Structures are given as structure tokens and as C-alpha cells.
Coordinates of C-alpha atoms and ligand atoms in Angstrom, one line a residue:
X1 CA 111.2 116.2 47.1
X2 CA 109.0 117.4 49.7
X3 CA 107.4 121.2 49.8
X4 CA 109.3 120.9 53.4
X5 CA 112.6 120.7 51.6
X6 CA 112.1 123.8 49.4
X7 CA 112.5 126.9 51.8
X8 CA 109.3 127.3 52.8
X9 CA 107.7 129.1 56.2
X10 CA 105.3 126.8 58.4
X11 CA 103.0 129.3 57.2
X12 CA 103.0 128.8 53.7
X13 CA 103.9 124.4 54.0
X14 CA 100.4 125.1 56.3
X15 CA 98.6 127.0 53.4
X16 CA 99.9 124.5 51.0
X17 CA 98.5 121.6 52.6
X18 CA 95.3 123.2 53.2
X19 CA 95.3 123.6 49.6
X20 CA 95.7 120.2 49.3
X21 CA 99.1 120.1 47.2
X22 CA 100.5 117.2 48.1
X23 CA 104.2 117.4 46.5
X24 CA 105.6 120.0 44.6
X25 CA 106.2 119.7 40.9
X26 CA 109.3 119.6 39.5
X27 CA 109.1 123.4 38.3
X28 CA 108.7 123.8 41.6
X29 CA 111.3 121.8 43.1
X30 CA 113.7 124.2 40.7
X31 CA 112.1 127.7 40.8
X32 CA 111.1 128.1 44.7
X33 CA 114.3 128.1 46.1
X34 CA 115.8 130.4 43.7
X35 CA 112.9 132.9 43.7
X36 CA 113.2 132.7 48.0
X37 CA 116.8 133.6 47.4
X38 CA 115.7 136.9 45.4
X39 CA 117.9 135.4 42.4
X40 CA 116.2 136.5 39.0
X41 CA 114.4 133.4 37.5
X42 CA 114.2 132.6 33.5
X43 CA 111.0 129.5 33.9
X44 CA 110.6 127.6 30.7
X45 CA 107.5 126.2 31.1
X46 CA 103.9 126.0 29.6
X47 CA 100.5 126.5 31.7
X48 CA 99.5 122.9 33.3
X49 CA 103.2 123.0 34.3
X50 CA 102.6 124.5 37.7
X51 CA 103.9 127.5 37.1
X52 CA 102.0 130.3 39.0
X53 CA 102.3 128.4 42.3
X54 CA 105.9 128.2 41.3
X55 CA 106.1 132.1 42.2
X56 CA 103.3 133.0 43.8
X57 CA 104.3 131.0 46.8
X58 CA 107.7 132.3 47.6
X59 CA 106.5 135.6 46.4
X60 CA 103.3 134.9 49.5
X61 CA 106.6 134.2 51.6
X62 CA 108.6 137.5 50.8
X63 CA 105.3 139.6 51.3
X64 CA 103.9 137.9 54.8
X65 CA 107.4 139.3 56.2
X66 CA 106.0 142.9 55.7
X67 CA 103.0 144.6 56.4
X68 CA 99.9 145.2 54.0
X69 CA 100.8 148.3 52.2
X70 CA 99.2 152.1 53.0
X71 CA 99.4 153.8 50.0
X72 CA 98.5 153.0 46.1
X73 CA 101.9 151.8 45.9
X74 CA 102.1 147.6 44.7
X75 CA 104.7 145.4 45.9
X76 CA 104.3 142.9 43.1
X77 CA 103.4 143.2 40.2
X78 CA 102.6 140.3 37.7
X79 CA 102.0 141.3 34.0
X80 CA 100.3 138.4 32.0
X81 CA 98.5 138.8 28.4
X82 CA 95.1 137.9 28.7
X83 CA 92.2 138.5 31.0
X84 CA 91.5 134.8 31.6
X85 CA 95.0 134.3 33.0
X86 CA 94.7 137.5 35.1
X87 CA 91.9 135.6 36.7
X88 CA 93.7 132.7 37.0
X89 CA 96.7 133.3 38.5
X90 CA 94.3 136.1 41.4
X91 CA 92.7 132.1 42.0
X92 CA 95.8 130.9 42.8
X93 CA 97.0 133.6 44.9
X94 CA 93.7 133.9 46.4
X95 CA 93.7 130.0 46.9
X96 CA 96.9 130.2 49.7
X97 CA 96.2 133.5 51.2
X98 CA 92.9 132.5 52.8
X99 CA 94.8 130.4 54.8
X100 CA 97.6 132.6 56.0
X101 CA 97.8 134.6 58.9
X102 CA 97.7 137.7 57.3
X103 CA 95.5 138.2 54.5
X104 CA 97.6 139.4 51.4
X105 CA 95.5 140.8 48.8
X106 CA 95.4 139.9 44.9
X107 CA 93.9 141.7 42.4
X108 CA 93.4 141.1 38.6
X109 CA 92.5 144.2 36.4
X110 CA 92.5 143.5 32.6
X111 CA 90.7 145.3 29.9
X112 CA 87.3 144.8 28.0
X113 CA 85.7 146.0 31.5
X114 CA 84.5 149.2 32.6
X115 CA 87.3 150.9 35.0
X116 CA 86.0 152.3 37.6
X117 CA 85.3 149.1 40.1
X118 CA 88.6 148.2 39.5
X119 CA 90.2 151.5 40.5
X120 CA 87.6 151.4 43.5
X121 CA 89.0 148.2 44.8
X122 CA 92.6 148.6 44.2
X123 CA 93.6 150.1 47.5
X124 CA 95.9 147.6 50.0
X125 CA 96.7 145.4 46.5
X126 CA 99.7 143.2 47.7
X127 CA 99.8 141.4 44.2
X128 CA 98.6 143.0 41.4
X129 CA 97.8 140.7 37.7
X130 CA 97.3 142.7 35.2
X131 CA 97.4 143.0 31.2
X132 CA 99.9 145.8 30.0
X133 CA 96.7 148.3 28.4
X134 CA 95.1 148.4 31.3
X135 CA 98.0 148.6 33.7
X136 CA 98.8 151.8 32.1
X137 CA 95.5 153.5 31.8
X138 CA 95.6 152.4 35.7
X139 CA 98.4 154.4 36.1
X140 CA 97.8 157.2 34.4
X141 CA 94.7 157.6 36.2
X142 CA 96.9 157.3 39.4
X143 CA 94.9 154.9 40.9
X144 CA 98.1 152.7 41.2
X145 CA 102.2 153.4 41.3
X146 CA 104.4 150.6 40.2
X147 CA 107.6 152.7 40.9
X148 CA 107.6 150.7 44.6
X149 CA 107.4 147.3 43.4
X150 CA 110.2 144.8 44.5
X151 CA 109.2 142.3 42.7
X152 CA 108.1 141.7 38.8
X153 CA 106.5 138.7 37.2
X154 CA 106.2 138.6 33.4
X155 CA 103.8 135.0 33.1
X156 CA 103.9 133.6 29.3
X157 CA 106.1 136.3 28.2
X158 CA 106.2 134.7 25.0
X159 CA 102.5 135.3 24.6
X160 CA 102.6 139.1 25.8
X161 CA 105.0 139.7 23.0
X162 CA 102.9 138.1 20.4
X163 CA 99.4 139.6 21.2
X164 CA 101.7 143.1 20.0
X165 CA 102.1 144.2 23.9
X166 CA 105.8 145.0 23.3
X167 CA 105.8 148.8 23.7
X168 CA 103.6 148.7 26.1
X169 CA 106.2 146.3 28.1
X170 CA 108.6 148.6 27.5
X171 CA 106.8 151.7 29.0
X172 CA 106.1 149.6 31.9
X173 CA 109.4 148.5 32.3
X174 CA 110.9 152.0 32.4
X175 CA 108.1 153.1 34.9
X176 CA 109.9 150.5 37.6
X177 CA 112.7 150.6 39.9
X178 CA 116.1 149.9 39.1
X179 CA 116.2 147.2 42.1
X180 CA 113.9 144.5 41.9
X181 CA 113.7 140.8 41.5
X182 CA 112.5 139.2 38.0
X183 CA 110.9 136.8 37.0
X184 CA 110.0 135.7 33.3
X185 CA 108.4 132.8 31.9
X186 CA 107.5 131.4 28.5
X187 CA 106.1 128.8 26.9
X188 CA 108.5 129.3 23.6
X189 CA 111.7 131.0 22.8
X190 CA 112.2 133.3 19.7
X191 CA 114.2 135.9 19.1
X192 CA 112.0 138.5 20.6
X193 CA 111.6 136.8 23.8
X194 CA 115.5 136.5 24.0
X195 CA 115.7 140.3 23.2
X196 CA 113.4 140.6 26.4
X197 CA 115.1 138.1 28.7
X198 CA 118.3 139.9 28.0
X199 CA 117.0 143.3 29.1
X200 CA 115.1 142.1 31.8
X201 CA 117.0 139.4 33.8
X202 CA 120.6 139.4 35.7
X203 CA 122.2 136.6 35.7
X204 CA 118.8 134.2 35.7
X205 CA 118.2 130.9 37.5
X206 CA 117.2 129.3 34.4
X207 CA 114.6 126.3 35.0
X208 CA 113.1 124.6 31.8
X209 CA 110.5 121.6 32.5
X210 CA 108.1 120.1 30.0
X211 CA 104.2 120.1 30.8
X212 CA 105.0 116.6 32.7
X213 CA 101.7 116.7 34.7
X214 CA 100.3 117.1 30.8
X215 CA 100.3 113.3 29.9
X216 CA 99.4 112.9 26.1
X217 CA 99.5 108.8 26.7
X218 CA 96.6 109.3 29.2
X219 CA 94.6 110.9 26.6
X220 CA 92.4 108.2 25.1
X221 CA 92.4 109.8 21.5
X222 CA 89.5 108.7 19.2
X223 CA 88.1 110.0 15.9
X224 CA 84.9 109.8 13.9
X225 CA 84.0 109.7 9.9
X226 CA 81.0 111.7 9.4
X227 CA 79.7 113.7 7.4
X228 CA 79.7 117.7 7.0
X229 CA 75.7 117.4 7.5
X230 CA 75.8 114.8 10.1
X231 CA 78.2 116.4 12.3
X232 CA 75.1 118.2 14.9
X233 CA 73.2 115.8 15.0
X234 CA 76.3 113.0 15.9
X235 CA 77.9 115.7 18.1
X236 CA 74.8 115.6 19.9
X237 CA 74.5 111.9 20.2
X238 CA 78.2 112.0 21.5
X239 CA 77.5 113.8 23.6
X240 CA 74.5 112.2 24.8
X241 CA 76.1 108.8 25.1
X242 CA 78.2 109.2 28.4
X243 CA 78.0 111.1 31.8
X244 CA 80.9 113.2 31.7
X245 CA 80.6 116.7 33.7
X246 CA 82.4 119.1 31.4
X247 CA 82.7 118.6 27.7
X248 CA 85.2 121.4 25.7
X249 CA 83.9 121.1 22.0
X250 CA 86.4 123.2 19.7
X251 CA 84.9 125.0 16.8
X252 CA 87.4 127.2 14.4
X253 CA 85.2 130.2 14.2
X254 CA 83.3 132.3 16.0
X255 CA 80.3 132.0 14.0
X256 CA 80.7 127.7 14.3
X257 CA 81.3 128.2 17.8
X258 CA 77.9 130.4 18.3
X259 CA 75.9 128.3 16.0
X260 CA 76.7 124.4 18.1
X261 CA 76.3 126.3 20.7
X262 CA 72.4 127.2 19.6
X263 CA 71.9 124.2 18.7
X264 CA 73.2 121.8 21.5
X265 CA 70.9 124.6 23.6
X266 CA 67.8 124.2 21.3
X267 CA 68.2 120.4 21.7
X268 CA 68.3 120.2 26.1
X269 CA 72.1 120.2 26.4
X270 CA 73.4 123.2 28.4
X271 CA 75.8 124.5 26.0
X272 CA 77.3 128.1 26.3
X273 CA 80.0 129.8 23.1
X274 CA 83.1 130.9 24.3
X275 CA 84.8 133.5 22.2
X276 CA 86.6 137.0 21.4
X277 CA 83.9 138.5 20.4
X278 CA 81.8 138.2 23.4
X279 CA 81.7 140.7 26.2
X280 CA 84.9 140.8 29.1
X281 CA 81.7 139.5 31.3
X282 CA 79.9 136.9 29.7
X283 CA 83.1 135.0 29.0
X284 CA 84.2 134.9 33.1
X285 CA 80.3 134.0 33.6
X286 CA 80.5 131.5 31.0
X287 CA 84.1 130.0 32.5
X288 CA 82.8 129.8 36.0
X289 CA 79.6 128.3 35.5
X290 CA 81.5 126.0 33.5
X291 CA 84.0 125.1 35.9
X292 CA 81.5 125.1 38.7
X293 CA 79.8 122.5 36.1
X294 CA 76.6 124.6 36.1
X295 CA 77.3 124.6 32.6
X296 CA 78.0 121.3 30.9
X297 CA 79.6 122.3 27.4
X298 CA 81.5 125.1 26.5
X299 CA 81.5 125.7 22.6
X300 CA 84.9 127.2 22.2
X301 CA 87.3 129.1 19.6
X302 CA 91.2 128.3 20.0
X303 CA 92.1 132.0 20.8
X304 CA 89.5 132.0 23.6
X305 CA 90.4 128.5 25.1
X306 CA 94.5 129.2 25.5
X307 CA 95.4 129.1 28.8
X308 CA 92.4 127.8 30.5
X309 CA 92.7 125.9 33.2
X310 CA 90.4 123.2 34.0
X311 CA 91.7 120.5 36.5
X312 CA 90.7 117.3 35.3
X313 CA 88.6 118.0 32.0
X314 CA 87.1 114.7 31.3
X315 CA 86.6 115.2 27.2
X316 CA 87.8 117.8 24.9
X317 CA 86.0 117.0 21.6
X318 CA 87.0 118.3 17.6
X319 CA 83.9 119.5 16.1
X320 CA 86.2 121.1 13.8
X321 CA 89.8 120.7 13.4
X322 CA 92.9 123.3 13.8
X323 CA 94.7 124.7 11.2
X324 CA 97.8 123.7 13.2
X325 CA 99.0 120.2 14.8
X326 CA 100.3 122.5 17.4
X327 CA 97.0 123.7 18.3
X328 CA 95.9 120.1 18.2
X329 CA 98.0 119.3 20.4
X330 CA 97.2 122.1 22.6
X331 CA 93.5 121.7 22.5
X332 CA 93.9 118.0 23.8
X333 CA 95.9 118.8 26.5
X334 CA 92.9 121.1 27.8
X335 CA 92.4 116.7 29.4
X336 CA 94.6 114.1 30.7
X337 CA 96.2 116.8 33.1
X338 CA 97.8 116.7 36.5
X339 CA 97.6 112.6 36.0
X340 CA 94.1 112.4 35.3
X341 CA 92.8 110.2 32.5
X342 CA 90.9 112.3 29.8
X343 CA 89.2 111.5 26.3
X344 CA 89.5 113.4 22.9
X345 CA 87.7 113.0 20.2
X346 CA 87.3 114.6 16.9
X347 CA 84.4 114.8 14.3
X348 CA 86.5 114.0 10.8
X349 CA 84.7 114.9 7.3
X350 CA 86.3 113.2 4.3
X351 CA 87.7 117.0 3.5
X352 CA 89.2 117.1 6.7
X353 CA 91.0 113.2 6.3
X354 CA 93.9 114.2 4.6
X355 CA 94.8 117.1 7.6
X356 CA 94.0 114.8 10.2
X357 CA 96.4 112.7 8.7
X358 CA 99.1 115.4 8.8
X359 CA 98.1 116.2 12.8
X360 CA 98.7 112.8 13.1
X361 CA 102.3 112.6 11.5
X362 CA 103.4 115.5 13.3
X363 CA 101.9 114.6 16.7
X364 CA 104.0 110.8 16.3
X365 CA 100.6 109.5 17.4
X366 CA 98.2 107.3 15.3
X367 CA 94.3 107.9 16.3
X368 CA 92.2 105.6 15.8
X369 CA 89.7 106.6 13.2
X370 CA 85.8 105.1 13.8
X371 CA 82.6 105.1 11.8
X372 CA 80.0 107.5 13.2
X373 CA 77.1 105.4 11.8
X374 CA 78.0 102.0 13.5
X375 CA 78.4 104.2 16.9
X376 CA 75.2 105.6 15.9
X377 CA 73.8 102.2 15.8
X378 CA 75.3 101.0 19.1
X379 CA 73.6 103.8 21.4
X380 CA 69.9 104.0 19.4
Ligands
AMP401 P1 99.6 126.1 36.2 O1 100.6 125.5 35.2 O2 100.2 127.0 37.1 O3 98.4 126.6 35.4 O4 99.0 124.9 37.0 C1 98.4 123.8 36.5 C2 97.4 123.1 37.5 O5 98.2 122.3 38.4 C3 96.6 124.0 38.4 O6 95.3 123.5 38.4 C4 97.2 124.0 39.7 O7 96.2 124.2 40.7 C5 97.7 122.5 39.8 N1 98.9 122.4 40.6 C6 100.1 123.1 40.6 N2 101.0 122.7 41.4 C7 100.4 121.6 42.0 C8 100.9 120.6 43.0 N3 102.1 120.7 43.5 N4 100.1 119.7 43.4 C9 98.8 119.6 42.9 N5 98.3 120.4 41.9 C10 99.1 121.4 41.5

């Protein structure tokens, strides 16, 4: 399938191009057409799926056919649960519109951040990404209407629901139009996801794809014995052992996460913590200079790394392990994405054996389990 065969204006196939996608996934094979058709649209799909250009092109489509809106009022609005998506999906939009003939604006407003600038700059918003608390101190503020919109995106709805955004979903939800076109996706069903789907969509398109461009066979999964005091100093030798750009190192606390992070700094590697606990600002800093590769590690915490996107990650590595194979899993697929070949490793005390074992069971996938001191003897 060709992004010729989908629906799509010259405009947007030129936009698409420019943005140098060369075929369309197969989420969007499925959800294009049916979102261009104005059908409601259930997506079951996880982030790495391709997902947000999934709708954000056909929604680009719908809104190049009008012009930029006057007022406060939003045409689109896209309700995701975290800041770092908010900023993701804007990149996307922001990614095709440059090359369109009309400009359509995107806007991500999330909160953690002082309000003002983003009142300031929401006038002429075509798409607007936004977290549900700050969407509604937004509106009450007037600085935005939603009552307009024709079109609603609810992106990892499964997530919304769990981060406790329900009732403030539901007073969104009431403050919208009866006619409009939704769209939903999830990563995961359960019942209050269903509960949702059921009030939201009419009659769905329903399109359900596995991560496919997430290839767990391209991930070159390794593991090293070492021991609780040993695990700095190997990390660092790791890390000093190959060339790779961008290296995620998972820590399970915040404290962990801080403290490599110190360290690899205090030792000449250019290493920056990514968690909750630090300010709405320093984490976008600390994400773009990673992704620009200003910075080379990012020290991260599980809650803080979900959803990030990072093309081409080249090594994730365990400095501690999850509590959950899931999240191992997860954390793994942060490489080996969109085809790319990528390279996980994890640090493994003899406490930790027994629930790397366990991972290891429930992944269906033996790792290969190394000694720390011979490697250590290879590269000194
Ligand atoms: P998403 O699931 O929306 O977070 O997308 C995962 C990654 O795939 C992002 O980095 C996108 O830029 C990229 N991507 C999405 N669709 C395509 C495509 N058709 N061709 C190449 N890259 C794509």
C-alpha cells in the first residue's frame, strides 16, 4: 500500500514525502481512510505504532479545506495524558504543516508550567494537545472554547484513565458538541476503557495492529553478573566501551536515577536524570538535548520514560530492573524501532537473578547472561 492509495490530497502525499515517510504503516493503511470518511475510529495500538500520524494527517486534510480560525474557538482537539506526549504529538503535527500551503497551527498546553505563555499563544490554534487539568483551567480562564470543535482525539485513552483523569474526561466531554467525529486510542482494553469507548464512539471503525515497526528479535539483548558495588563503576565502563549516540539507562527510583546520573557527570560522561520530580522545564530541556544528542545519557525512571519517542535509540541499558516483565519489555522497546537494530543490556546482581529469570519466562525470550569481570578484562 502506497500513501497514494489512502485518500490523501497532493498536498498532504507532498508534505508526507517531504517528511520523508516513505510508506504508510499498517495502522495507517486501516485508520486514514476511515478518519477521511468522518467515521468514528476505535485504534488499538501502542506508541511506536504510528499512531499520531495515523490522525493527524487526515485530520491536516479536513482542516486545510477551511480557513485558520478567528476566534478562541478550536477545531480539534486532542486530549492525551502526559506532557511529553503533548509535545510529541505538536512535533508531529508541526512536522507536516511546515510543508503545506497553509500553515495550520498546533499547540500543546499541559500542566507543571506557568499559564500565562500558553494562554498568550493560543490564538488561531487549529489543533490543540492538551492534558485534561490544564485544558480546563484553560477554559475556565476563557482563553479557549471547545464547544466548536468537529473533531476529538482521545490518544492512549487507556493511560488518561489510569493517571485518575476520568472526571476530568467527563467534564470535557459534556463541554463538546453533540456532532463531532471521534477518535480513541489505547494501548490496553479494561473495563474502564470499554465503559469510555461505549460512551464516546458511534458505530467505530475498529483497527487493532501490534507495535510491528517495534521488533523485539532486532533487539540484541545481553545481561551482566555484577555486583551491587560494582555496578557504577561497570556501568561506566559500558558505557565507555562503544560509540553509540544516545544511551537510555533505567534506574527504579528517583533517588537511583539522580545519583548515576551525578556520577556518570562527575566521571566526563554527559549524563542528565529524567524524572517526576523534576521541574515541567528541565525534563523538555533534558529530552531535547537528548534527542538532539547534545546530551549522551539520559538517567531515567519508568513513569518518566513512557511514551518517549526516540527514533532509532541505539542502547537502552538496566541499571536496575522493573518490578514488572511488562515494563521490561517496554523499556526495551525504547530500541530496535521502526526496523532499526538496537542493544539492551541489563546490570544483574545475584539478588536480582532470580526476577531476571522470571522477565525472562514471561518475555518467551532467553538473554544471555555474561560476566562483568571477563568484559572488564577485555576493554582495560
Ligand atoms: P508513533 O506510534 O505515532 O509514536 O510513531 C512512532 C514513530 O514512527 C515516530 O517516530 C514516527 O515519526 C515514525 N513513523 C510513523 N509513521 C511512519 C511512516 N509511515 N514511515 C516512517 N516513519 C514513520
Amino acid at each position: 500500500m502506497n500513501f497514494s492509495d489512502l485518500g490523501l490530497t497532493k498536498e498532504l502525499l507532498q508534505a508526507i514525502e517531504r517528511a520523508k515517510y516513505e510508506s504508510p504503516y499498517p495502522i495507517q493503511n486501516e485508520a486514514i481512510p476511515a478518519i477521511l470518511q468522518q467515521r468514528d475510529l476505535l485504534g488499538l495500538a501502542p506508541t511506536g505504532s504510528g499512531k499520531t500520524a495515523a490522525y493527524i494527517l487526515p485530520i491536516l486534510q479536513r482542516l486545510l479545506q477551511k480557513e485558520a480560525p478567528k476566534e478562541r474557538f478550536v477545531p480539534v482537539l486532542v486530549l492525551v495524558p502526559t506532557r511529553e506526549l503533548a509535545v510529541q504529538v505538536a512535533e508531529v503535527a508541526e512536522n507536516f504543516s511546515r510543508f503545506l500551503p497553509r500553515k495550520i497551527k498546533s499547540m500543546a498546553v499541559f500542566g507543571g508550567v506557568s499559564i500565562n505563555p500558553q494562554m498568550m499563544k493560543l490564538h488561531g490554534v487549529e489543533i490543540l494537545i492538551a492534558t485534561p487539568g490544564r485544558l480546563i483551567d484553560l477554559i475556565g480562564r476563557n482563553s479557549i472554547g471547545i464547544s466548536r470543535i468537529h473533531t476529538l482525539v482521545l490518544d492512549e485513552a487507556d493511560k488518561v484513565l489510569n493517571m485518575g483523569f476520568r472526571e476530568e474526561v467527563e467534564h470535557i466531554l459534556e463541554l463538546l458538541p453533540g456532532k463531532r467525529q471521534n477518535i480513541l486510542f489505547s494501548a490496553t482494553m479494561d473495563s474502564e476503557v470499554e465503559l469510555l469507548i461505549q460512551k464516546l464512539l458511534k458505530e467505530p471503525v475498529r483497527v487493532q495492529v501490534e507495535a510491528d515497526n517495534f521488533t523485539p528479535e532486532l533487539i540484541d539483548q545481553k545481561a551482566y553478573r555484577v555486583s551491587p558495588e560494582n555496578k557504577g563503576p561497570f556501568l561506566r565502563i559500558l558505557i565507555n566501551s562503544g560509540d553509540w549516540k544516545q544511551i537510555l539507562v533505567f534506574a527504579s527510583s528517583i533517588r537511583t536515577a539522580d545519583n548515576v546520573a551525578a556520577k556518570l557527570s562527575k566521571n566526563g560522561i554527559d549524563a542528565v536524570a529524567f524524572h517526576g520530580d523534576k521541574s515541567q522545564g528541565a525534563r523538555t530541556e533534558a529530552l531535547a538535548k537528548f534527542k538532539s544528542g547534545k546530551t549522551r545519557v539520559l538517567v531515567a525512571t519508568d513513569l518518566a520514560a513512557r511514551g518517549i519517542d526516540i527514533q532509532f535509540l541505539p542502547l537502552v541499558i538496566n541499571y536496575e530492573l522493573p518490578r514488572s516483565p511488562k515494563d521490561y519489555v517496554h523499556r526495551i522497546g525504547r530500541t530496535g524501532r521502526a526496523g532499526a537494530e538496537g542493544e539492551a543490556i541489563s546490570l544483574i546482581t545475584p539478588e536480582e537473578l532470580h526476577h531476571f529469570k522470571v522477565i525472562q519466562k514471561k518475555m518467551g525470550k532467553r538473554v544471555e547472561l555474561l560476566d562483568s569481570e571477563d568484559f572488564e578484562k577485555t576493554t582495560t
